[in-house]
Amino acid sequence: LRQVSDLTDFSRGHWLRELLCRGEEPRHIQSSPDGQHLLLLQKSRPPTLPRVVAFQRHSIAGAHLERSWQPPQPALVGLLFLQSPVILGSWVLALVWEHGRTEVWHFVVAVGWQLLQTLELCQGARARVVSVCSQGASLVWCEERPPLGAHSDMSKCAFRFCVCARALEVGEQGVRLGTVRIVLHNSPEYQVLASPQHVFLVPASASFATTSKFLLIWHPEKAEFTITAPSAGFILNKVLRSSSESDFRKLLLGSVGLLSCFAPLDIHTSTVSNSGGLLLVSTKGSVSIVEPDGTQRHIFDLEGSPLDQGSPVQLKTFGNILACMLAGVLYLVDQNSGRLVEKEVLSMKEVHFLESQGEEDSVQLLSQTGIYSFSFSKPDDSSRPEPCLVEMVFEEACRYYQRRSLSSSKLTVEKLKKGGTFQAPVVLAAILQHSLHQKQKQARGLQDTYTKLLSTMSLELQSYMSLELLKACVVCAPESEVERYCKELVEQEVSRVLQSDMDKDNLAYLNSVFASFPKAAWKATRSCLQLQQNGDGLLVARATPEVWKKVLCQPQLEEVGQNGMAPLFELICASFLRFKPKWLPSFVELTQQYVSSSWSYSSKEGPEGRVPLYKRALGVLARKSKHGKADDEMELELLLCSKRPKAVLQALHLLIRLKQWQRVVEVAEKFSKLSPLLNKEIFITLLAEFAQHRELDPYLERLWPLCPAELSASDILTTVLQHLPHSQEDPVPFCSEGNQLTVGLLKPLLQRVVQRPSVQDEMYSDALPSTTFPPPTPPREH
């Protein structure tokens, strides 16, 4: 501790020291924004009157500020410093009294304290202010509005409070109050605490148990309330579209049953941090922070037994450091990581926190003997002897070696650090420590044997450092920038996982990334696979073979069946269906091209050896919650892009079921050229349809050329007779209905088959050049 002032540089410093020495009296001390004034609110016991006194630094002459009151006169409930760009000193002091009267003071050098104006904050004469805070240029307070008559129902009396807001404008013409804005009415008693953008409503200790199970957070700019029960993980946002919705009962409508199941809040002390969160200390000594979005994060646990109401706890933030004062012990905690930076036992009986002007690495303390400064070193993970990354290296190495060890002895991190058998983690830890220290100070030189490895790892280390920096940006970024940072972070994470082994843990991690950030994951996938359209509008991919292997990796069924994990190929197909469905068939076709160039068609080791890719894509399509016409079209495209005989025939039957005859013929013409066997299957399928109805009659001139050469006229007639529709009536020679098959429709096909040379004729055409039969008689020799 370093003493900054012995209080002699304050006006009436001896009296300030005397007031501080009265340790048995409860008091509240607050410093001005510029640190030049101390205000002491003393709640004295009779016969001494309660009062508020201002002390100026550097013994500035002028009028003093001192106000006292005699109970049962209204007490002072708030000392608020408000920004005022017009008034010299850039701030004014507002004293808010219990009955709503507000005095606005400002300090002028060589003149002293001057009362600018006295205002009435509340509209009702019977209103009583119980809590007040300043939010920007407005005052926010909770007031009690007693009922006009005596109520026998105490449950109705509990909701007699109202939360209000009112602008306080300070100008050259004086001070003016804006109109009263009702934030919440018919509510229980709340303590209001303001951050720069939000107002926290904390249930008062005297509240009913039913209303002390949750916090309220008011967002003035959005006209929105957040209802949160942090310990239960409950968060609900409600926008107030009209003044009628500001009723407390209507605000909780629909959530009462759920909220009643939660345990009451455990709050011993509450205050607002400089980052805008609400700091809470429970009676068990647990320190946590509630963010403006309603989420809660645990920071630190104070030592000692459970706290009672008579054990005051002081909280104040200095930069990223949270200072806690409990029973003469000062705790300095990094509020980002929860790490204890310093713990100091102070010999002073009573200590108060003051503002540290421009110094984030020191804490200002006020005691009975003066003002002291306690300096500390800023927490920096890179300056620790064992950075977190180094610890992770040893822990991962311990698991790695333990899995491959034949010994039954337990391998610990301490054994690895001593070196000996396993040198890899020791070498890697030394390189990481060297790299992490470089930005802070000149590090000691590495061993010559490590230098080459460091140069090899330089790109990976640079990527890691940029990733850590990006994660820090995500945590600290405003809401408007979070989406952009998340997109970049997801892209780096997807790229990193695709370059590592696709084991069960990495696959589970990718599943969570695709579920939490679907749009960012889709863009990251496009970037990693380098998917784009060429000049002809065709989809091309320039991914490396290693990335393709990760995409096509299909884990064992026992790894994916239990926890619902989807393989990476299925994740990518689902992203295509959601964001770019037209590209999915082209992507499946590209993937099949890579498979055909890397594995043989019947290889059991390749991805096609288990389930064909088009079937895996169809499985993703089938899992969609809703099925429409677009999904039928997608199914057709997936079947046809595979070019497999079974898939093509399945697509053909689907088109027949949908009665899309034009496309039926087009598919038949296109895919009959792939193989004679597929050509025969397609033609027999269409011939069977031709025998049953007359829908294909307009396309007969295009169908008959598809007839395979090995089909004879008898084969065609057999197929037609097998698929003729069964009639319930006796056949009639001349039927009036136009849907009957006639010989005239089959005549062009039969003529084509009969006139076509047979397969045997073509085989022996070279051996039998003569067309005369029988051959001429050879000449006789006499």
Short mmCIF file of C-alpha atoms in Angstrom, two decimals, residues 314-558:
data_model
loop_
_atom_site.label_atom_id
_atom_site.label_comp_id
_atom_site.label_asym_id
_atom_site.label_seq_id
_atom_site.Cartn_x
_atom_site.Cartn_y
_atom_site.Cartn_z
CA GLN A 314 -17.80 -4.04 -1.14
CA LEU A 315 -17.40 -4.58 -4.89
CA LYS A 316 -15.77 -2.36 -7.49
CA THR A 317 -14.21 -2.95 -10.90
CA PHE A 318 -10.96 -1.36 -12.09
CA GLY A 319 -10.53 -2.24 -15.75
CA ASN A 320 -10.71 -6.04 -15.92
CA ILE A 321 -9.98 -6.41 -12.20
CA LEU A 322 -12.76 -7.00 -9.70
CA ALA A 323 -11.92 -5.77 -6.21
CA CYS A 324 -13.80 -7.40 -3.31
CA MET A 325 -13.50 -6.26 0.30
CA LEU A 326 -14.71 -8.61 3.02
CA ALA A 327 -13.79 -8.51 6.71
CA GLY A 328 -10.57 -6.57 6.15
CA VAL A 329 -9.38 -8.86 3.31
CA LEU A 330 -8.91 -7.41 -0.19
CA TYR A 331 -9.41 -9.81 -3.11
CA LEU A 332 -8.33 -8.79 -6.61
CA VAL A 333 -9.79 -11.13 -9.23
CA ASP A 334 -9.53 -11.15 -13.01
CA GLN A 335 -13.24 -11.02 -13.87
CA ASN A 336 -12.66 -12.53 -17.33
CA SER A 337 -10.95 -15.73 -16.18
CA GLY A 338 -11.89 -15.82 -12.47
CA ARG A 339 -8.22 -16.08 -11.49
CA LEU A 340 -7.18 -14.63 -8.13
CA VAL A 341 -4.55 -11.96 -8.88
CA GLU A 342 -3.87 -10.70 -5.36
CA LYS A 343 -5.09 -11.33 -1.85
CA GLU A 344 -4.12 -8.81 0.83
CA VAL A 345 -5.02 -8.74 4.52
CA LEU A 346 -5.39 -5.07 5.52
CA SER A 347 -4.77 -3.75 9.00
CA MET A 348 -7.32 -0.94 8.52
CA LYS A 349 -10.57 -1.21 10.38
CA GLU A 350 -12.82 0.31 7.72
CA VAL A 351 -12.04 0.83 4.05
CA HIS A 352 -13.99 2.35 1.15
CA PHE A 353 -13.27 2.12 -2.60
CA LEU A 354 -12.72 5.34 -4.55
CA GLU A 355 -12.44 6.12 -8.26
CA SER A 356 -8.94 5.61 -9.72
CA GLN A 357 -8.39 8.44 -12.17
CA GLY A 358 -6.77 7.08 -15.34
CA GLU A 359 -5.12 4.14 -13.53
CA GLU A 360 -6.48 0.67 -14.28
CA ASP A 361 -3.63 -1.12 -12.53
CA SER A 362 -4.25 0.30 -9.05
CA VAL A 363 -7.03 0.44 -6.48
CA GLN A 364 -7.83 3.60 -4.51
CA LEU A 365 -8.80 3.01 -0.87
CA LEU A 366 -10.13 5.46 1.73
CA SER A 367 -9.51 4.71 5.38
CA GLN A 368 -9.56 6.64 8.65
CA THR A 369 -5.96 7.73 8.19
CA GLY A 370 -6.01 8.76 4.53
CA ILE A 371 -6.21 7.63 0.94
CA TYR A 372 -4.06 4.73 -0.20
CA SER A 373 -3.23 3.20 -3.56
CA PHE A 374 -2.72 -0.51 -4.01
CA SER A 375 -0.89 -1.38 -7.25
CA PHE A 376 -1.11 -4.74 -8.95
CA SER A 377 0.20 -6.28 -12.14
CA LYS A 378 -2.33 -6.73 -14.93
CA PRO A 379 -3.24 -10.36 -15.50
CA ASP A 380 -1.73 -11.66 -18.69
CA ASP A 381 -1.80 -15.34 -19.55
CA SER A 382 1.34 -14.98 -21.63
CA SER A 383 3.32 -13.83 -18.56
CA ARG A 384 2.37 -16.84 -16.47
CA PRO A 385 5.08 -19.44 -15.96
CA GLU A 386 2.73 -22.09 -17.37
CA PRO A 387 0.32 -20.72 -20.00
CA CYS A 388 -2.97 -22.53 -20.46
CA LEU A 389 -1.90 -23.78 -23.88
CA VAL A 390 1.20 -25.42 -22.42
CA GLU A 391 -0.91 -27.16 -19.78
CA MET A 392 -3.22 -28.42 -22.53
CA VAL A 393 -0.22 -29.87 -24.39
CA PHE A 394 0.84 -31.96 -21.38
CA GLU A 395 -2.73 -33.09 -20.64
CA GLU A 396 -3.32 -34.18 -24.24
CA ALA A 397 0.06 -35.90 -24.38
CA CYS A 398 -0.75 -37.72 -21.15
CA ARG A 399 -3.98 -39.11 -22.64
CA TYR A 400 -2.23 -39.96 -25.93
CA TYR A 401 0.60 -41.95 -24.33
CA GLN A 402 -1.71 -43.60 -21.79
CA ARG A 403 -3.86 -45.09 -24.57
CA ARG A 404 -0.80 -46.57 -26.27
CA SER A 405 1.00 -47.71 -23.14
CA LEU A 406 1.25 -51.40 -22.26
CA SER A 407 2.07 -50.59 -18.63
CA SER A 408 -0.62 -50.58 -15.96
CA SER A 409 0.97 -47.65 -14.08
CA LYS A 410 -0.84 -44.31 -14.22
CA LEU A 411 0.89 -41.66 -16.32
CA THR A 412 0.60 -38.13 -14.87
CA VAL A 413 1.35 -34.66 -16.16
CA GLU A 414 4.06 -34.22 -13.53
CA LYS A 415 5.92 -37.27 -14.87
CA LEU A 416 5.79 -35.87 -18.40
CA LYS A 417 7.15 -32.49 -17.32
CA LYS A 418 10.22 -34.12 -15.82
CA GLY A 419 11.16 -35.34 -19.29
CA GLY A 420 13.00 -38.58 -19.80
CA THR A 421 11.13 -41.06 -21.94
CA PHE A 422 8.69 -38.70 -23.65
CA GLN A 423 10.46 -35.71 -25.15
CA ALA A 424 7.80 -34.52 -27.64
CA PRO A 425 5.55 -32.63 -25.15
CA VAL A 426 8.60 -31.06 -23.46
CA VAL A 427 9.91 -29.79 -26.79
CA LEU A 428 6.50 -28.50 -27.87
CA ALA A 429 5.93 -26.77 -24.52
CA ALA A 430 9.31 -25.00 -24.78
CA ILE A 431 8.48 -23.76 -28.28
CA LEU A 432 5.06 -22.52 -27.22
CA GLN A 433 6.44 -20.68 -24.20
CA HIS A 434 9.07 -19.07 -26.40
CA SER A 435 6.46 -17.96 -28.95
CA LEU A 436 3.95 -16.69 -26.39
CA HIS A 437 6.62 -14.64 -24.59
CA GLN A 438 7.95 -12.98 -27.73
CA LYS A 439 5.31 -10.28 -27.92
CA GLN A 440 5.77 -9.23 -24.31
CA LYS A 441 9.51 -9.25 -23.86
CA GLN A 442 12.68 -10.64 -25.29
CA ALA A 443 12.58 -14.35 -24.63
CA ARG A 444 15.49 -16.55 -23.90
CA GLY A 445 16.92 -18.29 -26.93
CA LEU A 446 15.75 -21.74 -27.85
CA GLN A 447 18.03 -24.71 -28.16
CA ASP A 448 19.50 -25.14 -31.63
CA THR A 449 17.66 -28.45 -32.03
CA TYR A 450 14.33 -26.68 -31.50
CA THR A 451 14.88 -23.86 -33.99
CA LYS A 452 14.13 -25.93 -37.07
CA LEU A 453 10.94 -27.27 -35.52
CA LEU A 454 9.89 -23.72 -34.61
CA SER A 455 10.29 -22.58 -38.21
CA THR A 456 8.16 -25.53 -39.33
CA MET A 457 5.44 -24.67 -36.81
CA SER A 458 5.48 -20.90 -37.40
CA LEU A 459 2.39 -20.88 -39.60
CA GLU A 460 0.41 -23.06 -37.16
CA LEU A 461 1.45 -20.84 -34.24
CA GLN A 462 0.46 -17.72 -36.15
CA SER A 463 -2.90 -19.29 -36.97
CA TYR A 464 -3.42 -20.20 -33.31
CA MET A 465 -2.60 -16.68 -32.10
CA SER A 466 -4.96 -15.10 -34.64
CA LEU A 467 -7.69 -17.55 -33.59
CA GLU A 468 -7.25 -16.64 -29.92
CA LEU A 469 -7.36 -12.94 -30.82
CA LEU A 470 -10.54 -13.52 -32.79
CA LYS A 471 -12.16 -15.34 -29.85
CA ALA A 472 -11.32 -12.38 -27.61
CA CYS A 473 -12.93 -10.05 -30.16
CA VAL A 474 -16.10 -12.15 -30.13
CA VAL A 475 -16.33 -11.93 -26.34
CA CYS A 476 -15.79 -8.17 -26.22
CA ALA A 477 -17.57 -7.13 -29.44
CA PRO A 478 -20.90 -5.27 -29.47
CA GLU A 479 -23.98 -7.13 -30.64
CA SER A 480 -23.81 -5.54 -34.10
CA GLU A 481 -20.33 -6.98 -34.71
CA VAL A 482 -20.79 -10.44 -33.19
CA GLU A 483 -22.24 -11.98 -36.37
CA ARG A 484 -19.26 -10.87 -38.45
CA TYR A 485 -16.76 -12.20 -35.92
CA CYS A 486 -18.67 -15.48 -35.54
CA LYS A 487 -18.62 -16.00 -39.30
CA GLU A 488 -14.84 -15.60 -39.36
CA LEU A 489 -14.39 -17.76 -36.27
CA VAL A 490 -16.55 -20.59 -37.63
CA GLU A 491 -14.69 -20.51 -40.93
CA GLN A 492 -11.36 -20.90 -39.14
CA GLU A 493 -12.70 -23.67 -36.91
CA VAL A 494 -14.20 -25.67 -39.81
CA SER A 495 -10.98 -25.29 -41.77
CA ARG A 496 -8.94 -26.42 -38.76
CA VAL A 497 -11.07 -29.52 -38.16
CA LEU A 498 -10.94 -30.50 -41.84
CA GLN A 499 -7.15 -30.49 -41.61
CA SER A 500 -7.09 -32.82 -38.59
CA ASP A 501 -8.20 -36.39 -38.04
CA MET A 502 -11.95 -36.84 -38.38
CA ASP A 503 -12.48 -38.77 -35.17
CA LYS A 504 -15.62 -39.00 -33.07
CA ASP A 505 -14.84 -35.87 -31.01
CA ASN A 506 -14.15 -33.69 -34.04
CA LEU A 507 -17.29 -34.95 -35.74
CA ALA A 508 -19.38 -34.14 -32.65
CA TYR A 509 -17.79 -30.67 -32.56
CA LEU A 510 -18.67 -30.07 -36.23
CA ASN A 511 -22.25 -31.17 -35.56
CA SER A 512 -22.55 -28.57 -32.79
CA VAL A 513 -21.00 -25.86 -35.01
CA PHE A 514 -23.41 -26.58 -37.88
CA ALA A 515 -26.34 -26.60 -35.44
CA SER A 516 -25.37 -23.38 -33.64
CA PHE A 517 -24.11 -21.33 -36.60
CA PRO A 518 -25.77 -22.83 -39.71
CA LYS A 519 -25.22 -19.86 -42.03
CA ALA A 520 -21.62 -19.28 -40.98
CA ALA A 521 -20.89 -23.02 -41.25
CA TRP A 522 -22.38 -23.07 -44.76
CA LYS A 523 -20.13 -20.20 -45.88
CA ALA A 524 -17.14 -21.85 -44.24
CA THR A 525 -17.86 -25.09 -46.10
CA ARG A 526 -18.06 -23.26 -49.42
CA SER A 527 -14.74 -21.60 -48.67
CA CYS A 528 -12.98 -24.83 -47.61
CA LEU A 529 -14.23 -26.79 -50.64
CA GLN A 530 -13.70 -23.76 -52.92
CA LEU A 531 -17.14 -24.21 -54.47
CA GLN A 532 -18.09 -21.82 -57.25
CA GLN A 533 -19.79 -21.70 -60.64
CA ASN A 534 -17.72 -21.51 -63.79
CA GLY A 535 -18.53 -19.53 -66.91
CA ASP A 536 -20.93 -22.23 -68.14
CA GLY A 537 -22.90 -22.15 -64.89
CA LEU A 538 -21.56 -25.53 -63.74
CA LEU A 539 -20.48 -26.12 -60.14
CA VAL A 540 -16.76 -26.73 -59.68
CA ALA A 541 -14.74 -27.55 -56.56
CA ARG A 542 -11.01 -27.08 -56.11
CA ALA A 543 -10.66 -28.82 -52.75
CA THR A 544 -7.55 -30.88 -52.06
CA PRO A 545 -7.75 -34.70 -51.96
CA GLU A 546 -7.18 -34.59 -48.18
CA VAL A 547 -10.26 -32.42 -47.70
CA TRP A 548 -12.35 -34.70 -49.95
CA LYS A 549 -11.35 -37.71 -47.84
CA LYS A 550 -12.56 -35.92 -44.69
CA VAL A 551 -15.84 -35.03 -46.40
CA LEU A 552 -16.42 -38.63 -47.47
CA CYS A 553 -15.40 -40.13 -44.14
CA GLN A 554 -18.26 -42.27 -42.83
CA PRO A 555 -17.81 -43.40 -39.19
CA GLN A 556 -19.03 -46.68 -37.83
CA LEU A 557 -22.74 -46.94 -37.11
CA GLU A 558 -22.17 -47.40 -33.39
#
